[in-house]
Coordinates of N, CA and C in Angstrom, one line a residue:
V7 N -11.2 4.7 6.4 CA -10.2 4.2 5.5 C -10.3 2.6 5.5
R8 N -10.5 2.0 4.4 CA -10.8 0.6 4.4 C -9.6 -0.3 4.7
D9 N -8.4 0.0 4.2 CA -7.4 -1.0 4.3 C -6.1 -0.5 5.0
S10 N -6.3 0.5 5.9 CA -5.2 1.1 6.6 C -5.5 1.3 8.1
F11 N -4.4 1.2 8.9 CA -4.6 1.5 10.4 C -3.3 1.9 11.0
F12 N -3.4 2.4 12.2 CA -2.2 2.8 12.9 C -1.8 1.7 13.9
Q13 N -0.5 1.4 13.9 CA 0.1 0.6 15.0 C 0.7 1.5 16.1
L14 N 1.1 2.6 15.6 CA 1.7 3.6 16.5 C 1.2 5.0 16.0
D15 N 1.4 6.0 16.9 CA 1.0 7.4 16.5 C 2.0 7.8 15.3
P16 N 1.4 8.1 14.2 CA 2.2 8.5 13.0 C 3.2 9.6 13.3
F17 N 2.7 10.5 14.2 CA 3.5 11.7 14.4 C 4.0 11.8 15.9
G18 N 4.0 10.7 16.5 CA 4.4 10.6 17.9 C 5.9 10.6 18.1
P19 N 6.3 10.4 19.4 CA 7.8 10.4 19.7 C 8.6 9.4 18.8
G20 N 9.7 9.9 18.3 CA 10.5 9.0 17.4 C 10.1 9.1 16.0
S21 N 9.0 9.7 15.6 CA 8.6 9.8 14.2 C 9.5 10.7 13.5
P22 N 9.8 10.4 12.2 CA 10.7 11.3 11.4 C 10.0 12.6 11.2
P23 N 10.7 13.7 11.1 CA 10.1 15.0 10.9 C 9.5 15.1 9.5
I24 N 8.4 15.8 9.4 CA 7.7 16.0 8.1 C 8.1 17.3 7.5
T25 N 8.8 17.2 6.4 CA 9.1 18.4 5.6 C 8.7 18.1 4.2
G26 N 8.0 19.1 3.6 CA 7.5 18.9 2.2 C 6.5 17.7 2.2
L27 N 6.6 17.0 1.1 CA 5.6 15.9 0.8 C 6.4 14.6 0.9
Q28 N 5.8 13.6 1.6 CA 6.3 12.2 1.6 C 5.4 11.3 0.9
I29 N 5.9 10.6 -0.1 CA 5.2 9.6 -0.9 C 5.9 8.2 -0.7
F30 N 5.2 7.1 -0.7 CA 5.7 5.9 -0.2 C 5.7 4.8 -1.3
Q31 N 6.9 4.2 -1.4 CA 7.1 3.1 -2.3 C 6.5 1.8 -1.8
E32 N 6.0 1.0 -2.8 CA 5.6 -0.4 -2.4 C 6.8 -1.3 -2.4
H33 N 6.5 -2.6 -2.3 CA 7.6 -3.6 -2.3 C 8.6 -3.4 -3.4
P34 N 9.9 -3.6 -3.2 CA 10.8 -3.3 -4.3 C 10.6 -4.1 -5.6
N35 N 9.9 -5.2 -5.5 CA 9.5 -6.0 -6.7 C 8.4 -5.4 -7.5
Q36 N 7.7 -4.4 -6.9 CA 6.6 -3.8 -7.7 C 7.1 -2.5 -8.3
T37 N 7.1 -2.4 -9.6 CA 7.6 -1.2 -10.3 C 6.5 -0.7 -11.2
T38 N 6.8 0.4 -11.8 CA 5.8 1.0 -12.7 C 5.7 0.3 -14.0
K39 N 6.4 -0.8 -14.2 CA 6.1 -1.7 -15.3 C 4.7 -2.4 -15.2
H40 N 4.2 -2.4 -13.9 CA 2.9 -3.1 -13.7 C 1.8 -2.4 -14.5
W41 N 0.9 -3.2 -14.9 CA -0.2 -2.7 -15.8 C -1.0 -1.5 -15.2
I42 N -1.1 -1.5 -13.9 CA -1.9 -0.4 -13.3 C -1.3 1.0 -13.6
T43 N 0.0 1.0 -13.9 CA 0.5 2.3 -14.3 C 1.0 2.3 -15.7
S44 N 1.7 1.2 -16.2 CA 2.3 1.3 -17.5 C 1.2 1.4 -18.6
H45 N 0.1 0.7 -18.5 CA -0.9 0.8 -19.6 C -1.5 2.2 -19.6
P46 N -2.1 2.7 -18.5 CA -2.7 4.1 -18.6 C -1.7 5.2 -19.1
I47 N -0.5 5.2 -18.5 CA 0.4 6.3 -18.8 C 0.9 6.2 -20.3
S48 N 1.2 4.9 -20.7 CA 1.6 4.8 -22.1 C 0.6 5.2 -23.1
K49 N -0.7 4.8 -22.8 CA -1.8 5.1 -23.7 C -2.1 6.6 -23.7
C50 N -2.0 7.2 -22.5 CA -2.4 8.6 -22.4 C -1.3 9.5 -22.9
K51 N 0.0 9.2 -22.6 CA 1.1 10.1 -22.9 C 1.9 9.6 -24.1
G52 N 1.6 8.3 -24.6 CA 2.3 7.8 -25.7 C 3.5 7.0 -25.4
D53 N 3.7 5.9 -26.1 CA 4.8 5.0 -25.9 C 6.1 5.6 -26.2
T54 N 6.1 6.5 -27.2 CA 7.4 7.1 -27.6 C 7.6 8.5 -27.0
S55 N 6.9 8.8 -26.0 CA 7.0 10.1 -25.3 C 8.4 10.2 -24.7
Q56 N 9.0 11.4 -24.8 CA 10.3 11.6 -24.4 C 10.5 11.3 -22.9
D57 N 9.4 11.5 -22.1 CA 9.6 11.3 -20.7 C 9.3 9.8 -20.2
R58 N 9.1 8.9 -21.2 CA 8.8 7.5 -20.8 C 9.9 6.9 -20.0
E59 N 11.1 7.2 -20.4 CA 12.3 6.6 -19.6 C 12.4 7.2 -18.2
T60 N 11.7 8.3 -18.0 CA 11.8 8.9 -16.6 C 10.9 8.2 -15.6
W61 N 9.8 7.5 -16.1 CA 8.9 6.9 -15.2 C 8.8 5.4 -15.3
Y62 N 9.2 4.8 -16.4 CA 9.0 3.4 -16.7 C 10.0 2.5 -15.9
G63 N 9.5 1.5 -15.2 CA 10.5 0.6 -14.5 C 11.0 1.2 -13.2
K64 N 10.3 2.2 -12.6 CA 10.7 2.8 -11.4 C 10.0 2.2 -10.2
P65 N 10.4 2.4 -9.0 CA 9.7 1.9 -7.8 C 8.2 2.4 -7.8
M66 N 7.3 1.5 -7.6 CA 5.9 1.9 -7.6 C 5.6 2.7 -6.4
L67 N 5.0 3.9 -6.6 CA 4.6 4.8 -5.5 C 3.1 4.6 -5.3
C68 N 2.7 4.3 -4.1 CA 1.3 4.1 -3.8 C 0.6 5.4 -3.6
S69 N -0.5 5.6 -4.3 CA -1.2 6.9 -4.2 C -2.2 6.8 -3.0
G70 N -2.3 5.7 -2.3 CA -3.3 5.5 -1.2 C -2.9 6.2 0.1
T71 N -1.6 6.5 0.2 CA -1.1 7.1 1.5 C -0.1 8.2 1.1
T72 N -0.3 9.4 1.5 CA 0.6 10.5 1.2 C 0.6 11.4 2.5
I73 N 1.7 11.8 2.9 CA 1.9 12.7 4.1 C 2.6 13.9 3.7
G74 N 2.3 15.0 4.3 CA 3.0 16.3 4.1 C 2.6 17.4 4.9
T75 N 3.3 18.5 4.8 CA 2.9 19.7 5.5 C 1.6 20.2 4.8
R76 N 1.0 21.2 5.5 CA -0.2 21.7 4.9 C 0.0 22.3 3.5
S77 N 1.1 23.1 3.4 CA 1.4 23.8 2.1 C 1.8 22.7 1.0
A78 N 2.5 21.7 1.4 CA 2.9 20.7 0.5 C 1.7 19.9 0.0
M79 N 0.8 19.6 0.9 CA -0.4 18.8 0.5 C -1.3 19.6 -0.4
L80 N -1.4 20.9 -0.2 CA -2.2 21.8 -1.1 C -1.6 21.8 -2.4
K81 N -0.3 21.9 -2.5 CA 0.4 22.0 -3.8 C 0.2 20.6 -4.5
Y82 N 0.3 19.5 -3.8 CA 0.1 18.2 -4.3 C -1.3 18.0 -4.9
L83 N -2.3 18.4 -4.2 CA -3.6 18.3 -4.6 C -3.9 19.2 -5.8
E84 N -3.3 20.4 -5.9 CA -3.4 21.2 -7.1 C -2.8 20.5 -8.3
A85 N -1.7 19.9 -8.1 CA -1.0 19.2 -9.2 C -1.9 18.0 -9.7
M86 N -2.4 17.2 -8.7 CA -3.2 16.1 -9.1 C -4.5 16.5 -9.8
H87 N -5.1 17.6 -9.3 CA -6.3 18.1 -9.9 C -6.1 18.6 -11.3
A88 N -5.0 19.3 -11.5 CA -4.7 19.8 -12.8 C -4.4 18.7 -13.8
E89 N -3.7 17.7 -13.4 CA -3.4 16.6 -14.3 C -4.6 15.7 -14.6
M90 N -5.5 15.6 -13.6 CA -6.7 14.8 -13.8 C -7.6 15.5 -14.8
K91 N -7.6 16.8 -14.8 CA -8.4 17.6 -15.8 C -7.9 17.4 -17.2
V92 N -6.6 17.3 -17.3 CA -5.9 17.0 -18.6 C -6.4 15.6 -19.1
W93 N -6.4 14.6 -18.2 CA -6.8 13.3 -18.6 C -8.3 13.2 -19.0
M94 N -9.1 13.9 -18.2 CA -10.5 14.0 -18.5 C -10.9 14.6 -19.8
S95 N -10.0 15.5 -20.3 CA -10.3 16.2 -21.5 C -9.8 15.5 -22.8
D96 N -9.2 14.4 -22.6 CA -8.6 13.6 -23.7 C -9.1 12.2 -23.7
E97 N -9.8 11.8 -24.7 CA -10.5 10.5 -24.8 C -9.5 9.3 -24.6
K98 N -8.3 9.5 -25.1 CA -7.3 8.4 -25.0 C -6.8 8.2 -23.6
C99 N -7.2 9.1 -22.7 CA -6.8 9.0 -21.3 C -7.9 8.6 -20.4
H100 N -9.0 8.0 -21.0 CA -10.1 7.5 -20.3 C -10.0 6.0 -20.2
F101 N -10.2 5.5 -18.9 CA -10.0 4.0 -18.7 C -11.1 3.5 -17.8
T102 N -11.4 2.3 -18.0 CA -12.5 1.6 -17.1 C -11.9 0.9 -15.9
I103 N -10.5 0.8 -15.9 CA -9.9 0.1 -14.8 C -9.7 1.1 -13.6
N104 N -9.6 0.5 -12.4 CA -9.2 1.3 -11.3 C -7.8 1.7 -11.3
G105 N -7.4 2.8 -10.7 CA -6.0 3.1 -10.5 C -5.5 4.3 -11.3
D106 N -6.4 5.1 -11.9 CA -6.0 6.3 -12.6 C -5.2 7.2 -11.7
D107 N -5.6 7.3 -10.4 CA -4.9 8.2 -9.5 C -3.5 7.7 -9.3
Q108 N -3.3 6.3 -9.3 CA -2.0 5.8 -9.1 C -1.1 6.1 -10.3
S109 N -1.7 6.1 -11.5 CA -0.9 6.4 -12.7 C -0.5 7.9 -12.6
I110 N -1.4 8.7 -12.3 CA -1.1 10.2 -12.3 C -0.1 10.5 -11.2
H111 N -0.3 9.9 -10.0 CA 0.6 10.1 -8.9 C 2.0 9.8 -9.3
N112 N 2.3 8.6 -9.9 CA 3.6 8.2 -10.3 C 4.1 9.1 -11.5
Y113 N 3.2 9.4 -12.4 CA 3.7 10.2 -13.6 C 4.1 11.6 -13.1
L114 N 3.4 12.2 -12.2 CA 3.8 13.5 -11.8 C 5.1 13.5 -11.1
F115 N 5.3 12.5 -10.2 CA 6.6 12.5 -9.5 C 7.8 12.2 -10.4
Y116 N 7.7 11.2 -11.2 CA 8.8 10.8 -12.0 C 9.1 11.7 -13.2
T117 N 8.2 12.6 -13.5 CA 8.4 13.6 -14.6 C 8.8 14.9 -14.0
G118 N 9.1 14.9 -12.7 CA 9.6 16.1 -12.0 C 8.6 17.2 -11.7
Q119 N 7.3 16.8 -11.7 CA 6.3 17.9 -11.4 C 5.9 18.0 -9.9
L120 N 6.6 17.2 -9.1 CA 6.4 17.3 -7.6 C 7.8 17.5 -7.0
P121 N 8.5 18.6 -7.3 CA 9.8 18.7 -6.8 C 9.9 18.8 -5.3
F122 N 8.8 19.1 -4.6 CA 8.8 19.2 -3.2 C 8.5 17.9 -2.5
A123 N 8.5 16.8 -3.3 CA 8.2 15.5 -2.7 C 9.4 14.6 -2.6
Q124 N 9.4 13.7 -1.6 CA 10.4 12.8 -1.3 C 9.9 11.4 -1.4
S125 N 10.5 10.5 -2.1 CA 10.1 9.1 -2.3 C 10.7 8.3 -1.2
I126 N 9.9 7.7 -0.3 CA 10.4 6.9 0.8 C 10.4 5.4 0.5
P127 N 11.5 4.7 0.7 CA 11.5 3.3 0.4 C 10.6 2.5 1.3
N128 N 10.1 1.4 0.8 CA 9.2 0.6 1.6 C 9.8 0.1 2.9
R129 N 9.0 0.1 4.0 CA 9.4 -0.3 5.3 C 10.5 0.6 5.9
M130 N 10.6 1.8 5.5 CA 11.6 2.7 6.0 C 11.1 4.1 6.4
G131 N 9.8 4.2 6.3 CA 9.1 5.5 6.6 C 7.9 5.3 7.5
I132 N 7.1 6.4 7.6 CA 5.9 6.3 8.5 C 4.9 5.3 8.0
V133 N 4.8 5.1 6.7 CA 3.9 4.1 6.1 C 4.6 2.9 5.6
N134 N 4.0 1.7 6.0 CA 4.5 0.4 5.5 C 3.4 -0.1 4.6
T135 N 3.6 -0.2 3.3 CA 2.6 -0.7 2.4 C 2.9 -2.2 2.2
V136 N 2.0 -3.0 2.7 CA 2.3 -4.5 2.8 C 1.6 -5.3 1.7
G137 N 0.9 -4.7 0.8 CA 0.0 -5.4 -0.1 C 0.7 -6.5 -1.0
V138 N 1.9 -6.2 -1.5 CA 2.5 -7.1 -2.4 C 2.8 -8.4 -1.7
E139 N 3.5 -8.3 -0.5 CA 3.8 -9.5 0.3 C 2.5 -10.2 0.7
G140 N 1.5 -9.4 1.1 CA 0.3 -10.0 1.5 C -0.4 -10.9 0.4
S141 N -0.5 -10.3 -0.8 CA -1.1 -11.1 -1.9 C -0.3 -12.4 -2.2
I142 N 1.0 -12.2 -2.2 CA 1.9 -13.4 -2.6 C 1.7 -14.5 -1.5
E143 N 1.9 -14.1 -0.3 CA 1.9 -15.2 0.8 C 0.5 -15.7 1.0
Y144 N -0.5 -14.9 0.9 CA -1.9 -15.4 1.1 C -2.3 -16.4 0.1
I145 N -2.0 -16.0 -1.2 CA -2.4 -16.9 -2.3 C -1.6 -18.2 -2.2
K146 N -0.4 -18.1 -1.9 CA 0.5 -19.3 -1.7 C -0.1 -20.2 -0.6
W147 N -0.4 -19.7 0.5 CA -0.9 -20.4 1.7 C -2.2 -21.0 1.4
R148 N -3.1 -20.3 0.8 CA -4.5 -20.8 0.5 C -4.4 -21.9 -0.5
K149 N -3.5 -21.8 -1.5 CA -3.4 -22.8 -2.5 C -2.8 -24.1 -1.9
Q150 N -1.9 -23.9 -1.0 CA -1.3 -25.1 -0.3 C -2.4 -25.9 0.4
G151 N -3.2 -25.3 1.1 CA -4.3 -25.9 1.8 C -5.3 -26.6 0.8
M152 N -5.6 -25.9 -0.3 CA -6.5 -26.5 -1.3 C -5.8 -27.8 -1.9
D153 N -4.5 -27.7 -2.2 CA -3.8 -28.8 -2.7 C -3.8 -30.0 -1.8
E154 N -4.0 -29.7 -0.5 CA -4.0 -30.8 0.5 C -5.4 -31.3 0.8
G155 N -6.4 -30.7 0.0 CA -7.8 -31.2 0.1 C -8.8 -30.3 0.8
L156 N -8.3 -29.2 1.3 CA -9.3 -28.3 2.0 C -10.1 -27.5 1.0
E157 N -11.3 -27.2 1.4 CA -12.1 -26.3 0.6 C -11.5 -24.9 0.7
Q158 N -11.8 -24.1 -0.4 CA -11.1 -22.8 -0.5 C -11.4 -21.9 0.7
G159 N -12.6 -21.9 1.2 CA -13.0 -21.0 2.3 C -12.3 -21.5 3.6
V160 N -12.2 -22.8 3.8 CA -11.5 -23.3 5.0 C -10.0 -23.0 4.9
S161 N -9.4 -23.2 3.8 CA -8.0 -23.0 3.6 C -7.7 -21.5 3.8
A162 N -8.5 -20.6 3.3 CA -8.3 -19.2 3.4 C -8.4 -18.7 4.8
A163 N -9.1 -19.4 5.7 CA -9.4 -18.9 7.0 C -8.4 -19.4 8.1
R164 N -7.3 -20.0 7.6 CA -6.4 -20.6 8.6 C -5.3 -19.6 9.0
P165 N -4.8 -19.7 10.2 CA -3.6 -18.9 10.5 C -2.4 -19.3 9.7
F166 N -1.5 -18.4 9.5 CA -0.3 -18.7 8.7 C 0.6 -19.6 9.5
P167 N 1.5 -20.3 8.8 CA 2.5 -21.1 9.6 C 3.3 -20.3 10.6
G168 N 3.5 -20.9 11.7 CA 4.3 -20.2 12.8 C 3.5 -19.3 13.7
A169 N 2.1 -19.3 13.5 CA 1.3 -18.5 14.3 C 1.3 -19.0 15.7
T170 N 1.1 -18.1 16.7 CA 1.1 -18.5 18.1 C -0.2 -18.0 18.8
D171 N -0.3 -18.1 20.1 CA -1.4 -17.5 20.8 C -1.4 -16.0 20.8
R172 N -0.3 -15.4 20.4 CA -0.1 -14.0 20.3 C -0.1 -13.4 18.9
S173 N 0.3 -14.2 18.0 CA 0.5 -13.7 16.6 C -0.3 -14.6 15.6
W174 N -0.5 -14.0 14.4 CA -1.3 -14.6 13.3 C -0.4 -15.2 12.3
I175 N 0.9 -15.0 12.4 CA 1.9 -15.4 11.4 C 3.3 -15.6 12.1
G176 N 4.1 -16.5 11.6 CA 5.4 -16.7 12.1 C 6.4 -15.7 11.8
T177 N 7.4 -15.5 12.6 CA 8.4 -14.5 12.4 C 9.3 -14.9 11.3
Q178 N 9.3 -16.2 10.8 CA 10.1 -16.6 9.7 C 9.8 -15.9 8.4
Y179 N 8.6 -15.3 8.3 CA 8.3 -14.5 7.2 C 9.0 -13.1 7.1
N180 N 9.6 -12.7 8.2 CA 10.3 -11.5 8.3 C 9.4 -10.3 8.0
L181 N 8.2 -10.4 8.4 CA 7.2 -9.3 8.2 C 6.7 -8.6 9.5
T182 N 6.7 -9.4 10.6 CA 6.1 -9.0 11.8 C 7.1 -9.4 13.0
D183 N 6.7 -8.8 14.2 CA 7.4 -9.3 15.4 C 6.6 -10.4 16.0
D184 N 7.0 -10.9 17.2 CA 6.4 -12.1 17.7 C 5.0 -11.8 18.3
E185 N 4.5 -10.6 18.2 CA 3.1 -10.3 18.6 C 2.3 -9.9 17.4
G186 N 2.8 -10.1 16.2 CA 2.0 -9.9 15.1 C 1.9 -8.5 14.5
F187 N 2.7 -7.6 15.0 CA 2.8 -6.3 14.5 C 3.8 -6.2 13.3
F188 N 3.4 -5.6 12.3 CA 4.2 -5.4 11.1 C 5.4 -4.5 11.5
T189 N 6.6 -4.8 10.9 CA 7.8 -4.2 11.3 C 8.5 -3.5 10.1
Q190 N 9.4 -2.6 10.5 CA 10.3 -2.0 9.5 C 11.4 -2.9 9.2
Y191 N 12.3 -2.6 8.3 CA 13.4 -3.4 8.0 C 14.4 -3.6 9.2
D192 N 14.4 -2.6 10.0 CA 15.3 -2.6 11.2 C 14.7 -3.4 12.4
G193 N 13.5 -3.9 12.2 CA 12.8 -4.7 13.3 C 11.9 -3.9 14.2
T194 N 11.9 -2.6 14.1 CA 11.0 -1.8 14.9 C 9.6 -1.8 14.3
R195 N 8.6 -1.5 15.1 CA 7.2 -1.6 14.6 C 6.9 -0.4 13.7
S196 N 6.3 -0.8 12.6 CA 5.8 0.3 11.6 C 4.7 1.1 12.3
R197 N 4.6 2.3 11.8 CA 3.6 3.2 12.4 C 2.2 3.1 11.7
V198 N 2.2 3.2 10.4 CA 1.0 3.1 9.6 C 1.1 1.9 8.7
I199 N 0.1 1.1 8.6 CA 0.0 -0.1 7.8 C -1.0 0.1 6.7
H200 N -0.6 -0.1 5.5 CA -1.5 0.1 4.3 C -1.6 -1.2 3.5
Q201 N -2.8 -1.5 3.1 CA -3.1 -2.7 2.3 C -3.0 -4.0 3.1
A202 N -3.2 -4.0 4.4 CA -3.1 -5.2 5.2 C -4.1 -6.2 4.9
D203 N -5.3 -5.8 4.3 CA -6.3 -6.8 4.0 C -5.9 -7.8 3.0
R204 N -4.8 -7.6 2.3 CA -4.3 -8.5 1.3 C -3.8 -9.8 1.9
F205 N -3.6 -9.8 3.2 CA -3.1 -11.0 3.9 C -4.3 -12.0 4.2
G206 N -5.5 -11.6 3.8 CA -6.6 -12.6 3.8 C -7.5 -12.6 5.0
M207 N -8.4 -13.6 4.9 CA -9.5 -13.7 5.8 C -9.1 -13.8 7.3
Y208 N -8.2 -14.7 7.6 CA -7.9 -14.9 9.0 C -7.3 -13.7 9.7
Y209 N -6.4 -13.1 9.0 CA -5.8 -11.9 9.6 C -6.8 -10.7 9.7
W210 N -7.4 -10.4 8.6 CA -8.2 -9.2 8.5 C -9.5 -9.3 9.2
Y211 N -10.2 -10.5 9.2 CA -11.5 -10.6 9.7 C -11.6 -11.3 11.1
M212 N -10.5 -12.0 11.4 CA -10.6 -12.8 12.6 C -9.6 -12.4 13.7
W213 N -8.3 -12.2 13.3 CA -7.3 -11.9 14.3 C -7.3 -10.4 14.6
L214 N -7.2 -9.5 13.5 CA -7.0 -8.1 13.8 C -8.2 -7.5 14.6
P215 N -9.4 -7.8 14.3 CA -10.5 -7.1 15.0 C -10.5 -7.4 16.5
R216 N -9.8 -8.5 16.9 CA -9.7 -8.8 18.4 C -8.6 -8.1 19.1
Q217 N -7.8 -7.4 18.4 CA -6.7 -6.7 19.0 C -7.1 -5.4 19.6
P218 N -6.7 -5.1 20.8 CA -7.1 -3.8 21.5 C -6.8 -2.6 20.6
F219 N -5.6 -2.6 20.0 CA -5.2 -1.4 19.2 C -6.1 -1.1 18.0
A220 N -6.8 -2.2 17.6 CA -7.6 -2.0 16.4 C -9.1 -1.8 16.7
Q221 N -9.4 -1.7 18.0 CA -10.8 -1.5 18.4 C -11.0 0.0 18.8
D222 N -12.2 0.4 18.5 CA -12.7 1.8 18.7 C -13.0 2.0 20.2
S223 N -12.2 2.9 20.9 CA -12.4 3.1 22.3 C -13.6 4.0 22.7
M224 N -14.2 4.6 21.6 CA -15.4 5.5 21.9 C -16.6 4.6 22.2
P225 N -17.4 5.1 23.1 CA -18.6 4.3 23.5 C -19.6 4.2 22.3
N226 N -20.2 3.0 22.3 CA -21.2 2.8 21.2 C -22.6 3.3 21.7
N227 N -23.0 4.4 20.9 CA -24.3 5.0 21.3 C -25.5 4.5 20.6
K228 N -25.3 3.5 19.8 CA -26.4 2.9 19.0 C -27.4 2.3 20.0
S229 N -28.7 2.6 19.7 CA -29.8 2.1 20.5 C -30.2 0.7 20.0

């Protein structure tokens, strides 16, 4: 998995019980008004469709991470596969952009076709999807450095303000603890992190790979 990792055992002690399907919201500012869902769904299903009000402007559900029981996951995959075949058979549902799966994922849930699924608010469940905050803060920090005369690559490779010898970013951002672990809203460490690469070069390529929890403990058998 390219942009996800475990900070804690997703199903270990203290983890919420898994019943049915769990799907996870992105940051509250990210809704289905975003082009990645609004454009494909509107074009495929029609702007005047009766169900538009059921899905438009709702919390964005990320299709990249879904958790469930075996039976719930099988039902979810069947529903996704069936809807994908509908889109594939209709030319107006063909798109060159990425994210068709996200559109279908949100459409199915908000039109009531996944009654066994529960929508989990951001930073309150097993998965913490951090991409929205990452993109905002990384772009802002990189731009600040460039405005101060740094080259783009140099600016992008700097620790965030407030970083210490233990953390890559200051706690004033209210995203991590003082050791650089992403946290829930209640301050406890999140179990699964998704879209962490959006925080940029220093975090993803320099700080994170040095952390013991992010290293593969299996021996390297390459000759």
